[in-house]
């Protein structure tokens, strides 16, 4: 695996993706224990996971357009929450 710094975001932009990242992880953990038996909670969870996933992807799309990050067909971007640096990670 190769990690290459391709850019950086502002503190505010980092906070936005960090909130979405933490929310997505929390929802994924919750999904492990919520069953379809609890219909209302299950439906809310599925909806929330979809919305959060969309916001998460939209953030990456917006930032990559704004900053014109290098990309790779077999790679993905990662953020270092400490430094706000964006990495292109390839196999």
GROMACS .gro file of C-alpha atoms in nm:
model
   91
    1UNK     CA    1   0.000   0.000   0.000
    2UNK     CA    2   0.129   0.343  -0.097
    3UNK     CA    3   0.019   0.667   0.073
    4UNK     CA    4   0.092   0.996  -0.097
    5UNK     CA    5  -0.005   1.343   0.027
    6UNK     CA    6  -0.219   1.507  -0.242
    7UNK     CA    7  -0.362   1.804  -0.053
    8UNK     CA    8  -0.496   1.959   0.259
    9UNK     CA    9  -0.831   2.093   0.379
   10UNK     CA   10  -0.919   2.369   0.623
   11UNK     CA   11  -0.993   2.300   0.990
   12UNK     CA   12  -1.362   2.370   0.922
   13UNK     CA   13  -1.372   2.127   0.627
   14UNK     CA   14  -1.194   1.865   0.838
   15UNK     CA   15  -1.449   1.908   1.117
   16UNK     CA   16  -1.733   1.852   0.870
   17UNK     CA   17  -1.595   1.518   0.744
   18UNK     CA   18  -1.488   1.409   1.092
   19UNK     CA   19  -1.845   1.453   1.220
   20UNK     CA   20  -1.979   1.250   0.926
   21UNK     CA   21  -1.707   0.986   0.971
   22UNK     CA   22  -1.789   0.943   1.340
   23UNK     CA   23  -2.163   0.938   1.272
   24UNK     CA   24  -2.121   0.676   0.998
   25UNK     CA   25  -1.910   0.458   1.230
   26UNK     CA   26  -2.166   0.495   1.509
   27UNK     CA   27  -2.452   0.401   1.277
   28UNK     CA   28  -2.256   0.098   1.152
   29UNK     CA   29  -2.206  -0.016   1.513
   30UNK     CA   30  -2.575   0.039   1.587
   31UNK     CA   31  -2.668  -0.161   1.276
   32UNK     CA   32  -2.496  -0.464   1.430
   33UNK     CA   33  -2.741  -0.471   1.720
   34UNK     CA   34  -3.068  -0.336   1.577
   35UNK     CA   35  -3.289  -0.602   1.426
   36UNK     CA   36  -3.561  -0.566   1.165
   37UNK     CA   37  -3.811  -0.670   1.439
   38UNK     CA   38  -3.803  -0.313   1.571
   39UNK     CA   39  -3.947  -0.174   1.247
   40UNK     CA   40  -3.950   0.197   1.336
   41UNK     CA   41  -3.595   0.204   1.468
   42UNK     CA   42  -3.472  -0.016   1.183
   43UNK     CA   43  -3.629   0.208   0.917
   44UNK     CA   44  -3.488   0.521   1.083
   45UNK     CA   45  -3.143   0.361   1.100
   46UNK     CA   46  -3.149   0.258   0.733
   47UNK     CA   47  -3.261   0.608   0.629
   48UNK     CA   48  -2.998   0.775   0.848
   49UNK     CA   49  -2.722   0.546   0.717
   50UNK     CA   50  -2.820   0.631   0.359
   51UNK     CA   51  -2.829   1.006   0.423
   52UNK     CA   52  -2.500   1.002   0.613
   53UNK     CA   53  -2.331   0.793   0.343
   54UNK     CA   54  -2.451   1.037   0.076
   55UNK     CA   55  -2.328   1.341   0.273
   56UNK     CA   56  -1.995   1.164   0.330
   57UNK     CA   57  -1.947   1.092  -0.041
   58UNK     CA   58  -2.065   1.441  -0.138
   59UNK     CA   59  -1.800   1.593   0.089
   60UNK     CA   60  -1.523   1.397  -0.087
   61UNK     CA   61  -1.666   1.489  -0.430
   62UNK     CA   62  -1.689   1.858  -0.337
   63UNK     CA   63  -1.340   1.877  -0.189
   64UNK     CA   64  -1.176   1.682  -0.471
   65UNK     CA   65  -1.329   1.924  -0.724
   66UNK     CA   66  -1.238   2.229  -0.517
   67UNK     CA   67  -0.875   2.125  -0.463
   68UNK     CA   68  -0.823   1.914  -0.777
   69UNK     CA   69  -0.664   1.623  -0.591
   70UNK     CA   70  -0.475   1.360  -0.781
   71UNK     CA   71  -0.678   1.040  -0.803
   72UNK     CA   72  -0.628   0.681  -0.912
   73UNK     CA   73  -0.866   0.420  -1.048
   74UNK     CA   74  -0.753   0.165  -0.789
   75UNK     CA   75  -0.702   0.414  -0.507
   76UNK     CA   76  -0.896   0.611  -0.253
   77UNK     CA   77  -0.846   0.922  -0.045
   78UNK     CA   78  -0.796   0.932   0.328
   79UNK     CA   79  -0.776   1.224   0.566
   80UNK     CA   80  -0.544   1.263   0.862
   81UNK     CA   81  -0.769   1.428   1.121
   82UNK     CA   82  -0.464   1.558   1.313
   83UNK     CA   83  -0.304   1.745   1.023
   84UNK     CA   84  -0.598   1.794   0.779
   85UNK     CA   85  -0.379   1.633   0.509
   86UNK     CA   86  -0.537   1.427   0.234
   87UNK     CA   87  -0.366   1.111   0.114
   88UNK     CA   88  -0.412   0.911  -0.201
   89UNK     CA   89  -0.389   0.547  -0.099
   90UNK     CA   90  -0.316   0.286  -0.366
   91UNK     CA   91  -0.238  -0.083  -0.350
   0.00000   0.00000   0.00000
